[in-house]
Structure formats: structure tokens, C-alpha cells
Amino acid sequence: MDEQRVATKKTVVIGMIRGAGRPGKGIVANAHAAAMQNAKLIYFTPDDVDINTKKINALHYVDGQWQPIVSDFPDVIENDERSLWRKDVFFALTQNAPFTMHLLGGKRTTFNRIKKAGIYKELLIPDYSINTLADFTQAVEAFERFVIKPMRGSQGTNVSYFERTEEGFRVNHIGTVSEIRTVDLPTFYNEVIGGKPFLLQRYIESRSDHGLPFDIRIHVRRGTGARWQLVKIYARIGAGDTIASNISAGGSMAEASAFLTVQFGQDKGRQILNDLKALAKSFPAKFQALYPEFMIDALGLDIGIDRDGKPWIFEVNSCPGAKFFALEAAIPRMEYAIWLAQDFAERQRAMI
């Protein structure tokens, strides 16, 4: 089957849709990766789509620059979360082509599915859903130290650390440390949470020898034949007094092997890395089984490592970034898009 697809002469047109803006360096990497595989990538936003004529005012990367092009609807749509805001456009596009990325449903849904399946129990952090003030005031009694963060993609923002004191709590909210009395918790709730869904988790001390927060990102995605590939394992180190290890908030990244060796020694660091590689191999298929309604194209698995070297799952993301290794991630990304387009076309022909 895959050999027949490779032999197909038709140039696959990959439509990369984003919510707004012009293509950046990461998109250029995908354009190169598509061209390397004899495919064509066009870039556009929902505003560029004419539903009635089924034409798109897109951009195509040619001779080192983006050139305007009027295109038919593509063979496959490489989307992200922000491109979903125009439901009419997205509905029209997906009537003619498959799309690559599907939403997992937020942190609560993700962890609930893992818990229900009974997998990776030893890696799950005890947590509570926060939807109301009552939820919050009850949940804060569960742990001596905990963090709260938005249910959906915080990217390290709006994350708060709580540590119990005699009068209440010492709180680090996005780098600002303050003392909050127990009676003042409703004020914090109204100012920070404000009725939005949050997650409260037991605090896992995943910090470097210099006291900086870190986690290990396992970046995997489907490639040729829709098979899972490990793209990269790397450490993300936070900056200053932040709680999360978000690179975009001033943090940094490091090669996982070297970082773990420095933190835990050569032997233990190597063992932790081997365990993470084993997780990278086993997790995608088991996690995919929890979402039978669609095929997941990529996963960013964020793993905290406590002082004893024990791993914990911090988050599972469906849109892992690849800012510092764009081409490494773009190659399997385009491989999968091409496979998906050809698989969709074969299914359509079989229905005729």
C-alpha cells in the first residue's frame, strides 16, 4: 500500500492553515520538507478562503520567498488550534480533505482518559478539577504544596505555586511571591481564576541543582506510513522565580542526556533517559487507543523528574512546538500529511 502511494505521480498539495499572520521560519521548514518529498505546501488563513468558488488566496514558497498564488482546495489540511475559529471555513475545507490535528479536549479530559484506562498510574500526579470557588477552597486542603494552572494550554503562563504556612499560603504567581491568608483565598480565586476551569496538582519538585524548574519534553509525531517517530527528547529549564519551564517565557533548552547526567550522575542519568526513551516508544500507541474517534498526529509529553529521579507526567500536548529543531520535526510532519492525503484519496475512490 505505502509503495503504491509513493509511486503516485500526482503532486500532493498540503494546505497549512493558521489563524492569522504571515508564515514564519517554522513554516519555511515545512515548505522545504514538503518540497523534499515532491509535495507542495501552501499557506493561508481562514480569511483567504472563498467557500463559494472553492479557491484560496494562498502563499507558496518559491526561490527563497513567499509568492501569492490562487489555489484550489488542498489535498490535506495541516491545521492548528487557532485556525478553528472560522467554523464555516473549516467545515467547507474538511468536506474535501482530511485535516491533521485534532484537539485532545484539555488537561482534565486527557488525564481522565488515562486514569480510566488504568495506564501509567505510577506517572500520574494527584490532582483536582477547579471549576468553582468551592472546588478551590476544598482542594487547597489536600496538599502541603501544590500548583494551579489553566485546563487548556497555558504555555507556562498563569501558573501559581502554593506552599502552606501557619497563616495560610506562600504563593508564587508568575514570578511574584506573596503571602495569602486562608480567608483571602476567594480574592485570589476571583482575580486569577475567575470561574475559568483550572487544574490543581500536587507539587512535584522538578528543579535543577541551581533551583530552576525543569521538565523533559518528549516530542513524537507520525511520519511515513503514519508510524510514530521520536523527533526529540530535550530538557526545558525555566528562568528566575518562575514555576514552569516554558522556553518562550525566558527559559532555555538543553540536550536531555547531558542535562540528566549533570543533575543525577552518569549512571542514574542514563537510566532515566532510557526510561524516557521507552516511554516515548510505548506511550503514543497506548494513548491513541484512548481516542478512537480520530488519529492523533503528534504529541508533546512533558515529564517532571523529582529529586529521587522518579518521572511524573506534567502534561500531554497535541501541538508540540519545534522552534529550535524545525526541520527535524517538519520532515515527519510532511510525511504524515502526504500519507493522510493519499489514504483519503484511496478511500474516496473505493466509495465510487
mmCIF file with all atom_site columns, C-alpha atoms in Angstrom, residues 100-182:
data_model
loop_
_atom_site.group_PDB
_atom_site.id
_atom_site.type_symbol
_atom_site.label_atom_id
_atom_site.label_alt_id
_atom_site.label_comp_id
_atom_site.label_asym_id
_atom_site.label_entity_id
_atom_site.label_seq_id
_atom_site.pdbx_PDB_ins_code
_atom_site.Cartn_x
_atom_site.Cartn_y
_atom_site.Cartn_z
_atom_site.occupancy
_atom_site.B_iso_or_equiv
_atom_site.pdbx_formal_charge
_atom_site.auth_seq_id
_atom_site.auth_comp_id
_atom_site.auth_asym_id
_atom_site.auth_atom_id
_atom_site.pdbx_PDB_model_num
ATOM 1  C CA . THR A 1 100 ? -4.031  16.529 10.559 1.00 0.00 ? 100 THR A CA 1
ATOM 2  C CA . MET A 1 101 ? -4.532  17.951 14.064 1.00 0.00 ? 101 MET A CA 1
ATOM 3  C CA . HIS A 1 102 ? -7.385  17.183 16.454 1.00 0.00 ? 102 HIS A CA 1
ATOM 4  C CA . LEU A 1 103 ? -7.973  18.691 19.879 1.00 0.00 ? 103 LEU A CA 1
ATOM 5  C CA . LEU A 1 104 ? -7.495  16.314 22.799 1.00 0.00 ? 104 LEU A CA 1
ATOM 6  C CA . GLY A 1 105 ? -10.019 18.128 24.983 1.00 0.00 ? 105 GLY A CA 1
ATOM 7  C CA . GLY A 1 106 ? -7.836  19.847 27.580 1.00 0.00 ? 106 GLY A CA 1
ATOM 8  C CA . LYS A 1 107 ? -5.792  18.637 30.552 1.00 0.00 ? 107 LYS A CA 1
ATOM 9  C CA . ARG A 1 108 ? -8.753  17.305 32.527 1.00 0.00 ? 108 ARG A CA 1
ATOM 10 C CA . THR A 1 109 ? -10.113 15.225 29.648 1.00 0.00 ? 109 THR A CA 1
ATOM 11 C CA . THR A 1 110 ? -6.655  13.924 28.804 1.00 0.00 ? 110 THR A CA 1
ATOM 12 C CA . PHE A 1 111 ? -5.841  12.767 32.324 1.00 0.00 ? 111 PHE A CA 1
ATOM 13 C CA . ASN A 1 112 ? -9.328  11.372 32.876 1.00 0.00 ? 112 ASN A CA 1
ATOM 14 C CA . ARG A 1 113 ? -8.938  9.132  29.831 1.00 0.00 ? 113 ARG A CA 1
ATOM 15 C CA . ILE A 1 114 ? -5.540  7.923  31.029 1.00 0.00 ? 114 ILE A CA 1
ATOM 16 C CA . LYS A 1 115 ? -6.917  7.228  34.507 1.00 0.00 ? 115 LYS A CA 1
ATOM 17 C CA . LYS A 1 116 ? -9.988  5.437  33.173 1.00 0.00 ? 116 LYS A CA 1
ATOM 18 C CA . ALA A 1 117 ? -7.822  3.176  31.035 1.00 0.00 ? 117 ALA A CA 1
ATOM 19 C CA . GLY A 1 118 ? -5.660  2.339  34.041 1.00 0.00 ? 118 GLY A CA 1
ATOM 20 C CA . ILE A 1 119 ? -2.397  3.024  32.218 1.00 0.00 ? 119 ILE A CA 1
ATOM 21 C CA . TYR A 1 120 ? 0.706   4.781  33.553 1.00 0.00 ? 120 TYR A CA 1
ATOM 22 C CA . LYS A 1 121 ? -0.800  5.046  37.030 1.00 0.00 ? 121 LYS A CA 1
ATOM 23 C CA . GLU A 1 122 ? 2.648   5.409  38.566 1.00 0.00 ? 122 GLU A CA 1
ATOM 24 C CA . LEU A 1 123 ? 3.341   8.512  36.452 1.00 0.00 ? 123 LEU A CA 1
ATOM 25 C CA . LEU A 1 124 ? 0.144   10.450 37.195 1.00 0.00 ? 124 LEU A CA 1
ATOM 26 C CA . ILE A 1 125 ? 0.183   13.345 39.656 1.00 0.00 ? 125 ILE A CA 1
ATOM 27 C CA . PRO A 1 126 ? -2.725  13.535 42.148 1.00 0.00 ? 126 PRO A CA 1
ATOM 28 C CA . ASP A 1 127 ? -4.965  16.431 41.100 1.00 0.00 ? 127 ASP A CA 1
ATOM 29 C CA . TYR A 1 128 ? -8.358  18.130 41.374 1.00 0.00 ? 128 TYR A CA 1
ATOM 30 C CA . SER A 1 129 ? -10.565 19.985 38.896 1.00 0.00 ? 129 SER A CA 1
ATOM 31 C CA . ILE A 1 130 ? -11.273 23.607 39.815 1.00 0.00 ? 130 ILE A CA 1
ATOM 32 C CA . ASN A 1 131 ? -14.481 24.979 38.329 1.00 0.00 ? 131 ASN A CA 1
ATOM 33 C CA . THR A 1 132 ? -15.898 26.955 41.261 1.00 0.00 ? 132 THR A CA 1
ATOM 34 C CA . LEU A 1 133 ? -14.718 28.773 44.361 1.00 0.00 ? 133 LEU A CA 1
ATOM 35 C CA . ALA A 1 134 ? -15.989 25.850 46.442 1.00 0.00 ? 134 ALA A CA 1
ATOM 36 C CA . ASP A 1 135 ? -13.809 23.468 44.388 1.00 0.00 ? 135 ASP A CA 1
ATOM 37 C CA . PHE A 1 136 ? -10.803 25.685 45.029 1.00 0.00 ? 136 PHE A CA 1
ATOM 38 C CA . THR A 1 137 ? -11.246 26.155 48.786 1.00 0.00 ? 137 THR A CA 1
ATOM 39 C CA . GLN A 1 138 ? -11.757 22.410 49.267 1.00 0.00 ? 138 GLN A CA 1
ATOM 40 C CA . ALA A 1 139 ? -8.884  21.287 47.040 1.00 0.00 ? 139 ALA A CA 1
ATOM 41 C CA . VAL A 1 140 ? -6.278  23.527 48.707 1.00 0.00 ? 140 VAL A CA 1
ATOM 42 C CA . GLU A 1 141 ? -6.617  21.384 51.829 1.00 0.00 ? 141 GLU A CA 1
ATOM 43 C CA . ALA A 1 142 ? -5.363  18.271 50.045 1.00 0.00 ? 142 ALA A CA 1
ATOM 44 C CA . PHE A 1 143 ? -1.628  19.059 49.793 1.00 0.00 ? 143 PHE A CA 1
ATOM 45 C CA . GLU A 1 144 ? 1.065   20.967 51.640 1.00 0.00 ? 144 GLU A CA 1
ATOM 46 C CA . ARG A 1 145 ? 2.462   22.165 48.299 1.00 0.00 ? 145 ARG A CA 1
ATOM 47 C CA . PHE A 1 146 ? 0.605   22.357 45.001 1.00 0.00 ? 146 PHE A CA 1
ATOM 48 C CA . VAL A 1 147 ? 0.307   24.237 41.729 1.00 0.00 ? 147 VAL A CA 1
ATOM 49 C CA . ILE A 1 148 ? -2.712  25.506 39.846 1.00 0.00 ? 148 ILE A CA 1
ATOM 50 C CA . LYS A 1 149 ? -2.835  26.079 36.095 1.00 0.00 ? 149 LYS A CA 1
ATOM 51 C CA . PRO A 1 150 ? -5.433  26.574 33.354 1.00 0.00 ? 150 PRO A CA 1
ATOM 52 C CA . MET A 1 151 ? -7.040  23.445 31.927 1.00 0.00 ? 151 MET A CA 1
ATOM 53 C CA . ARG A 1 152 ? -6.098  24.451 28.391 1.00 0.00 ? 152 ARG A CA 1
ATOM 54 C CA . GLY A 1 153 ? -2.643  25.281 27.001 1.00 0.00 ? 153 GLY A CA 1
ATOM 55 C CA . SER A 1 154 ? -1.165  27.737 29.472 1.00 0.00 ? 154 SER A CA 1
ATOM 56 C CA . GLN A 1 155 ? 2.341   27.565 27.896 1.00 0.00 ? 155 GLN A CA 1
ATOM 57 C CA . GLY A 1 156 ? 3.710   28.193 31.350 1.00 0.00 ? 156 GLY A CA 1
ATOM 58 C CA . THR A 1 157 ? 1.567   31.304 31.916 1.00 0.00 ? 157 THR A CA 1
ATOM 59 C CA . ASN A 1 158 ? -0.882  31.859 34.747 1.00 0.00 ? 158 ASN A CA 1
ATOM 60 C CA . VAL A 1 159 ? 0.667   29.027 36.763 1.00 0.00 ? 159 VAL A CA 1
ATOM 61 C CA . SER A 1 160 ? 0.807   29.510 40.551 1.00 0.00 ? 160 SER A CA 1
ATOM 62 C CA . TYR A 1 161 ? 2.708   27.654 43.264 1.00 0.00 ? 161 TYR A CA 1
ATOM 63 C CA . PHE A 1 162 ? 1.237   27.327 46.769 1.00 0.00 ? 162 PHE A CA 1
ATOM 64 C CA . GLU A 1 163 ? 3.078   26.360 49.960 1.00 0.00 ? 163 GLU A CA 1
ATOM 65 C CA . ARG A 1 164 ? 1.183   26.070 53.231 1.00 0.00 ? 164 ARG A CA 1
ATOM 66 C CA . THR A 1 165 ? 2.168   28.379 56.113 1.00 0.00 ? 165 THR A CA 1
ATOM 67 C CA . GLU A 1 166 ? 0.754   28.963 59.618 1.00 0.00 ? 166 GLU A CA 1
ATOM 68 C CA . GLU A 1 167 ? -1.399  31.870 58.422 1.00 0.00 ? 167 GLU A CA 1
ATOM 69 C CA . GLY A 1 168 ? -2.342  30.473 55.034 1.00 0.00 ? 168 GLY A CA 1
ATOM 70 C CA . PHE A 1 169 ? -0.116  30.121 51.967 1.00 0.00 ? 169 PHE A CA 1
ATOM 71 C CA . ARG A 1 170 ? 3.041   31.462 50.396 1.00 0.00 ? 170 ARG A CA 1
ATOM 72 C CA . VAL A 1 171 ? 2.178   31.915 46.730 1.00 0.00 ? 171 VAL A CA 1
ATOM 73 C CA . ASN A 1 172 ? 4.390   32.362 43.693 1.00 0.00 ? 172 ASN A CA 1
ATOM 74 C CA . HIS A 1 173 ? 2.138   33.620 40.918 1.00 0.00 ? 173 HIS A CA 1
ATOM 75 C CA . ILE A 1 174 ? 4.022   34.004 37.608 1.00 0.00 ? 174 ILE A CA 1
ATOM 76 C CA . GLY A 1 175 ? 7.197   35.033 39.447 1.00 0.00 ? 175 GLY A CA 1
ATOM 77 C CA . THR A 1 176 ? 5.657   37.272 42.114 1.00 0.00 ? 176 THR A CA 1
ATOM 78 C CA . VAL A 1 177 ? 5.839   35.873 45.646 1.00 0.00 ? 177 VAL A CA 1
ATOM 79 C CA . SER A 1 178 ? 3.275   36.929 48.263 1.00 0.00 ? 178 SER A CA 1
ATOM 80 C CA . GLU A 1 179 ? 1.635   35.729 51.475 1.00 0.00 ? 179 GLU A CA 1
ATOM 81 C CA . ILE A 1 180 ? -2.093  34.929 51.326 1.00 0.00 ? 180 ILE A CA 1
ATOM 82 C CA . ARG A 1 181 ? -4.208  34.263 54.381 1.00 0.00 ? 181 ARG A CA 1
ATOM 83 C CA . THR A 1 182 ? -6.732  31.460 54.136 1.00 0.00 ? 182 THR A CA 1
#
